[in-house]
XYZ file of C-alpha atoms in Angstrom:
330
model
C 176.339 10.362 -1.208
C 177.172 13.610 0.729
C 175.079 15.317 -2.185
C 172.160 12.678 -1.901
C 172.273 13.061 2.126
C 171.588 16.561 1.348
C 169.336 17.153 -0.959
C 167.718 14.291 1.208
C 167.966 16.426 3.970
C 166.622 19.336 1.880
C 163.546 17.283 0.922
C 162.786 16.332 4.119
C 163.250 20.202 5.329
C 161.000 21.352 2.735
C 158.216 18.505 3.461
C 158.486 19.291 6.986
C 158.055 23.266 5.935
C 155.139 21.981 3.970
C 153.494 19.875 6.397
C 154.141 22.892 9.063
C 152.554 25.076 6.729
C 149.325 22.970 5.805
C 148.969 22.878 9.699
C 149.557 26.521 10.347
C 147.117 26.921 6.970
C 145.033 24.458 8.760
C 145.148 25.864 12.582
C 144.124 28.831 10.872
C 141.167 27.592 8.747
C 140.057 25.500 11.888
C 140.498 28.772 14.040
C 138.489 30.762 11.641
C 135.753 28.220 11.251
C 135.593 28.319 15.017
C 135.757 31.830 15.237
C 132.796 31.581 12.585
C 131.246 28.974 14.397
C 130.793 31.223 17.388
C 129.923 33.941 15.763
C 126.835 32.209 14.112
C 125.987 31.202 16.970
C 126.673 34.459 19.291
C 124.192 35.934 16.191
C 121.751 33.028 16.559
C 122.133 33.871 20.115
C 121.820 37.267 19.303
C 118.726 37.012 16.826
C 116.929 34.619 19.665
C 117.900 37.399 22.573
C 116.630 39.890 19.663
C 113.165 37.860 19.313
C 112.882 37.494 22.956
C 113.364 41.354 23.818
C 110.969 42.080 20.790
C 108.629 39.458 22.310
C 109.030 40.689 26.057
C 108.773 44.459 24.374
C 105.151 43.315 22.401
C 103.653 41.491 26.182
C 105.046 44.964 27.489
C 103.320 47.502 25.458
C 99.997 44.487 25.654
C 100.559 44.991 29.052
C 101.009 49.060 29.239
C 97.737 49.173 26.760
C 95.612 46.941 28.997
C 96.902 49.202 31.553
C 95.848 52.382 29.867
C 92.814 50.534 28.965
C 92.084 49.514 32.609
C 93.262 53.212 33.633
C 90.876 54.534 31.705
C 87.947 51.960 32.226
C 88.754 52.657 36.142
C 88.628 56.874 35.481
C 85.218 56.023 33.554
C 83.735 53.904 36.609
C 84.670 56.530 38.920
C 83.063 59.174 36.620
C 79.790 56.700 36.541
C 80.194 56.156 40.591
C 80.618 60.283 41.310
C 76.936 60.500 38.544
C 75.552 57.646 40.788
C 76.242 59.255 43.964
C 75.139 62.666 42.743
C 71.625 60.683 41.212
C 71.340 59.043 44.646
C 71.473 62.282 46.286
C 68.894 63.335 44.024
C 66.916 60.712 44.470
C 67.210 61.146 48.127
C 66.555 64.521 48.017
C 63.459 63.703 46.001
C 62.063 61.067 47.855
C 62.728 63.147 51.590
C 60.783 66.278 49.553
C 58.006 63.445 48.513
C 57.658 62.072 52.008
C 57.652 65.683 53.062
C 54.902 66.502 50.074
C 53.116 63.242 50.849
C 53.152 64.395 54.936
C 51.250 67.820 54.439
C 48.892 66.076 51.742
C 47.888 64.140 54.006
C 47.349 66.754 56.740
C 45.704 68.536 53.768
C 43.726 65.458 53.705
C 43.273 65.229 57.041
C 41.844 69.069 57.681
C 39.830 68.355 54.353
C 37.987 65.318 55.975
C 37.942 67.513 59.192
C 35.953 70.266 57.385
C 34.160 67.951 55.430
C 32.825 66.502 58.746
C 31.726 70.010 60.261
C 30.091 71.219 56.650
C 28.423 67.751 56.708
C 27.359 68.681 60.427
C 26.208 72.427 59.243
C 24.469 70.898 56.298
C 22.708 68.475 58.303
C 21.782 71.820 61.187
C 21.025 74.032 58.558
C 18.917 71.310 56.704
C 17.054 70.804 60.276
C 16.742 74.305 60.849
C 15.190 75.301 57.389
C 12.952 72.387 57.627
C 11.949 74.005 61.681
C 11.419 76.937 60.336
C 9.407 75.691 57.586
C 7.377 73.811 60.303
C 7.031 76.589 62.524
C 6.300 78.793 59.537
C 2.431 79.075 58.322
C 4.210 79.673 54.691
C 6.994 80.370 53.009
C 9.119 83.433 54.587
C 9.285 84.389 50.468
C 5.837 84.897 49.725
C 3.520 83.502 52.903
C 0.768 81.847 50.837
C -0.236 78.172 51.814
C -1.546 75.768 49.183
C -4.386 72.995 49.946
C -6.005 70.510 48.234
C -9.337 69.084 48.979
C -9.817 66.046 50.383
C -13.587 64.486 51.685
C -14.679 67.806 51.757
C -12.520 69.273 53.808
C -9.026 71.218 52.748
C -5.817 70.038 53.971
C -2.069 71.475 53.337
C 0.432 70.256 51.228
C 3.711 70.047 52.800
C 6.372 72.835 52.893
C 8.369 71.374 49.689
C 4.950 70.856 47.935
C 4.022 74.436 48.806
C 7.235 76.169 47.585
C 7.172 74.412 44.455
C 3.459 75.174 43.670
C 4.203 78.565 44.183
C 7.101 79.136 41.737
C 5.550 77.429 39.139
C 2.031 79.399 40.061
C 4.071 82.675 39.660
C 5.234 81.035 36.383
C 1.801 80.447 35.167
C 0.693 84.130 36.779
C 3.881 85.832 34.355
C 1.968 83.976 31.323
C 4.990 81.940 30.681
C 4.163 79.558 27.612
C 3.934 75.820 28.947
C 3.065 77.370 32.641
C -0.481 75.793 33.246
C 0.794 72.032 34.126
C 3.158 71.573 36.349
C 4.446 68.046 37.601
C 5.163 68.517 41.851
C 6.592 65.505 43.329
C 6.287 65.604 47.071
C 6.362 62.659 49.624
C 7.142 60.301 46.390
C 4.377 61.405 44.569
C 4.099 62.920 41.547
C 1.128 64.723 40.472
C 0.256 66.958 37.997
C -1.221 71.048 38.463
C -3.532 72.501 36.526
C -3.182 75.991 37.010
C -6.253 77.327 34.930
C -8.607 74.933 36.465
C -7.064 75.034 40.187
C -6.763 71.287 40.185
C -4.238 68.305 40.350
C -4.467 64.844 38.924
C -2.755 62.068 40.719
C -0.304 60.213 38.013
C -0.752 56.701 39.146
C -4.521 56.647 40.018
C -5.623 59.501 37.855
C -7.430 61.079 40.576
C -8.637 64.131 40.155
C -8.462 67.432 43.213
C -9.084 70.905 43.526
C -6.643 73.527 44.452
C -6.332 76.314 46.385
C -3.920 79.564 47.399
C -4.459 80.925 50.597
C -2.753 84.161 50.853
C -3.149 84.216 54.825
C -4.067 87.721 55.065
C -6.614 89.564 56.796
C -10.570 88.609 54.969
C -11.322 92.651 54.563
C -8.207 93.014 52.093
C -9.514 93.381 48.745
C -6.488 92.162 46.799
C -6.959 88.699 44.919
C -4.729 86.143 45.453
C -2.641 86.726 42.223
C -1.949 90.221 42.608
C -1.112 89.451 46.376
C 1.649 87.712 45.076
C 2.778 89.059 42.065
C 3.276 92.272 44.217
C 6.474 93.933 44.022
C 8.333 96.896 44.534
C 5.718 99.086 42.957
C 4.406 101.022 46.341
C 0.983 101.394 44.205
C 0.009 98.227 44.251
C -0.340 98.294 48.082
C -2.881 100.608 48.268
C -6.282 100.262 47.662
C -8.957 102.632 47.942
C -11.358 102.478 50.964
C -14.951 103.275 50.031
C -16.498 102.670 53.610
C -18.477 105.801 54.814
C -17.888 104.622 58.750
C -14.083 104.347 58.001
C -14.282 107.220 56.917
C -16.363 108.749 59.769
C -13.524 107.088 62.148
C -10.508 108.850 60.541
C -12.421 112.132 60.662
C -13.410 111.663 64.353
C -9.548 110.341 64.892
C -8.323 113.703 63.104
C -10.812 116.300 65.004
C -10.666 114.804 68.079
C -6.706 113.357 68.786
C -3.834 115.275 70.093
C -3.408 118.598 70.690
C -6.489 119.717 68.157
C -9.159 120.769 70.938
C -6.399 123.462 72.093
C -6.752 126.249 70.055
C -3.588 127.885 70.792
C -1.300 124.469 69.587
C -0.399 124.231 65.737
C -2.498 120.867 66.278
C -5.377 122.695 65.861
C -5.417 123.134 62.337
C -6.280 119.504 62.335
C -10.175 120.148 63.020
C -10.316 122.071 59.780
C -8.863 118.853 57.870
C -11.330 116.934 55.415
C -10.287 113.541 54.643
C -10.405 113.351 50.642
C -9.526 109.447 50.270
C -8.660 106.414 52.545
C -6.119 103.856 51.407
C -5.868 100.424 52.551
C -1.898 99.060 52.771
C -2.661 95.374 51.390
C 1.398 94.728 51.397
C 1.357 91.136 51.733
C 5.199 90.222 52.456
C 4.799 92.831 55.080
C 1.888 91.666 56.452
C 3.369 88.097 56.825
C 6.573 89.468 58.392
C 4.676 91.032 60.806
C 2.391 88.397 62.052
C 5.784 86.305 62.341
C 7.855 88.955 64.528
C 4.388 88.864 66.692
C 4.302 84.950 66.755
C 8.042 84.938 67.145
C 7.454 88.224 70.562
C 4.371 86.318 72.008
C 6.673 82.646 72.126
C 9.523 84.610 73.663
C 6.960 85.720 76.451
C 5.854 82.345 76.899
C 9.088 81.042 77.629
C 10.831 84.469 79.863
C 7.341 84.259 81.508
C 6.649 87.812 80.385
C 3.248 89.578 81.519
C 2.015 92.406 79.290
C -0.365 94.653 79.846
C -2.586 96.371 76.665
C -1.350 99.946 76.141
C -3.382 102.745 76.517
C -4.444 104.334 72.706
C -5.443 107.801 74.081
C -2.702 109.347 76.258
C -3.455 112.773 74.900
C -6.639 112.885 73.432
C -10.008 114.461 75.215
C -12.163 111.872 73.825
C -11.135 108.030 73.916
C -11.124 107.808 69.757
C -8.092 105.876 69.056
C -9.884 103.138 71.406
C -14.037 103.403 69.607
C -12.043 103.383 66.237
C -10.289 99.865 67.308
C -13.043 98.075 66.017
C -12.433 99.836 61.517
């Protein structure tokens, strides 16, 4: 029984070892599984914590690159604002050197129109005067010949513009230039055509038909015609032309013998009573002529209007016999 009690009591021992064991063996799994259990999770937790950094990290560097981005999109602006300002100040520049450009064009404009006015205003004096001056003149100052045409019988003058036309194309026709004998004038609106060989014109609308004439307007004695009158140049000979009148010729000797100092025989003068006249020339210069007769026109008007008085000068100062005035007359 004691034996029985015992091993018993040893059987229960060992179950009880046994039992404490599987529980230890158990605490112990149960531990480890919870220590395992925590650990997956503390590396769930981990991996999650891991994610979120990695996520937070990515929005981060998003975040720094759409800051570099809007660095850099800011520096670009501000380069584009600084070319802006500098184009503005250009264009400022520009526009106050346009306005400034645009000011003295139109004070450019301005004097223009100003000088315009007075060269419309001497245009319009100097047009008046020429046109006085042809009035007042018997001819052209150029050459002094008048033209008329005749009209019932009587000769009338054509008018200044007429005039000066006829005679260039006359002069044409006198230098034998080829298609020089017809000349259209227009004058007053009218055109009509010169016949320069014939010394006519022929109205173009009516076909009337009128002679034509040059008056030279110099004295009737000169012997000159009317062409070489006015094709006269620079050639002194063809002002001269022999005088074959025996009583001019008797004047000039009488002027020569008896003028001066010649009737004193001790003056050099005296060798003038042994002079023979061997020719007597004429001075037929018509220009000349023409300016002279207008200085005398132009001296006689001026004593008309100063109300000048003038007495006719005496010819023979010096001479014994009164010569220079019988000789008036040649």
């Amino acid at each position: 029984m004691d034996a029985a009690d015992t091993l018993s009591k040893q059987l229960a021992a060992e179950t009880q070892k046994r039992q404490n064991a599987e529980m230890l063996c158990l605490q112990t799994l149960f531990q480890k599984a919870t220590e395992l259990a925590v650990e997956r999770d503390a590396r769930k937790t981990s991996e999650g914590l891991s994610a979120s950094l990695q996520e937070q990290m990515n929005r981060m560097s998003q975040k720094l690159d759409e800051l570099v981005d809007e660095k850099e999109k800011r520096k670009s602006a501000e380069e584009l604002c600084t070319t802006l300002k500098r184009q503005l100040a250009t264009m400022i520049q520009a526009t106050q050197e346009l306005d400034a450009e645009k000011a003295l064009r139109k004070a450019a404009e301005d004097h223009v129109a100003v000088l315009q006015d007075v060269l419309e205003t001497v245009t319009i004096e100097k047009d008046e005067l020429k046109t006085q001056l042809q009035q007042k003149s018997v001819s052209g100052f150029s050459h002094g010949a008048t033209w008329q045409y005749e009209i019932d019988g009587r000769w009338e003058a054509f008018t200044p513009e007429a005039t000066e036309q006829m005679h260039q194309a006359y002069l044409d026709y006198l230098k034998e230039i080829p298609g020089s004998q017809h000349k259209t004038i227009c004058s007053g609106g009218v055109a009509r055509v010169m016949d320069f060989e014939l010394m006519q014109q022929k109205h173009l609308r009516t076909g009337k038909t009128r002679s034509i004439r040059a008056l030279p307007g110099v004295p009737p004695v000169w012997e000159s015609s009317v062409p070489d009158l006015l094709l006269q140049g620079n050639d002194l000979g063809s002002f001269y032309k022999e005088e074959a009148d025996p009583e001019i010729w008797e004047a000039i000797q009488y002027i020569l013998d008896s003028s001066g100092h010649a009737q004193d025989a001790w003056s050099d003068c005296s060798c003038m009573r042994r002079a023979w006249v061997q020719s007597v020339h004429r001075i037929e210069n018509m220009r000349l002529w023409h300016r002279y007769r207008m200085r005398l026109d132009a001296m006689r008007g001026d004593h008309g209007t100063y109300k000048i008085s003038v007495e006719p000068a005496e010819l023979d100062l010096d001479g014994v016999f009164p010569c220079m005035a019988e000789c008036q007359e040649f």
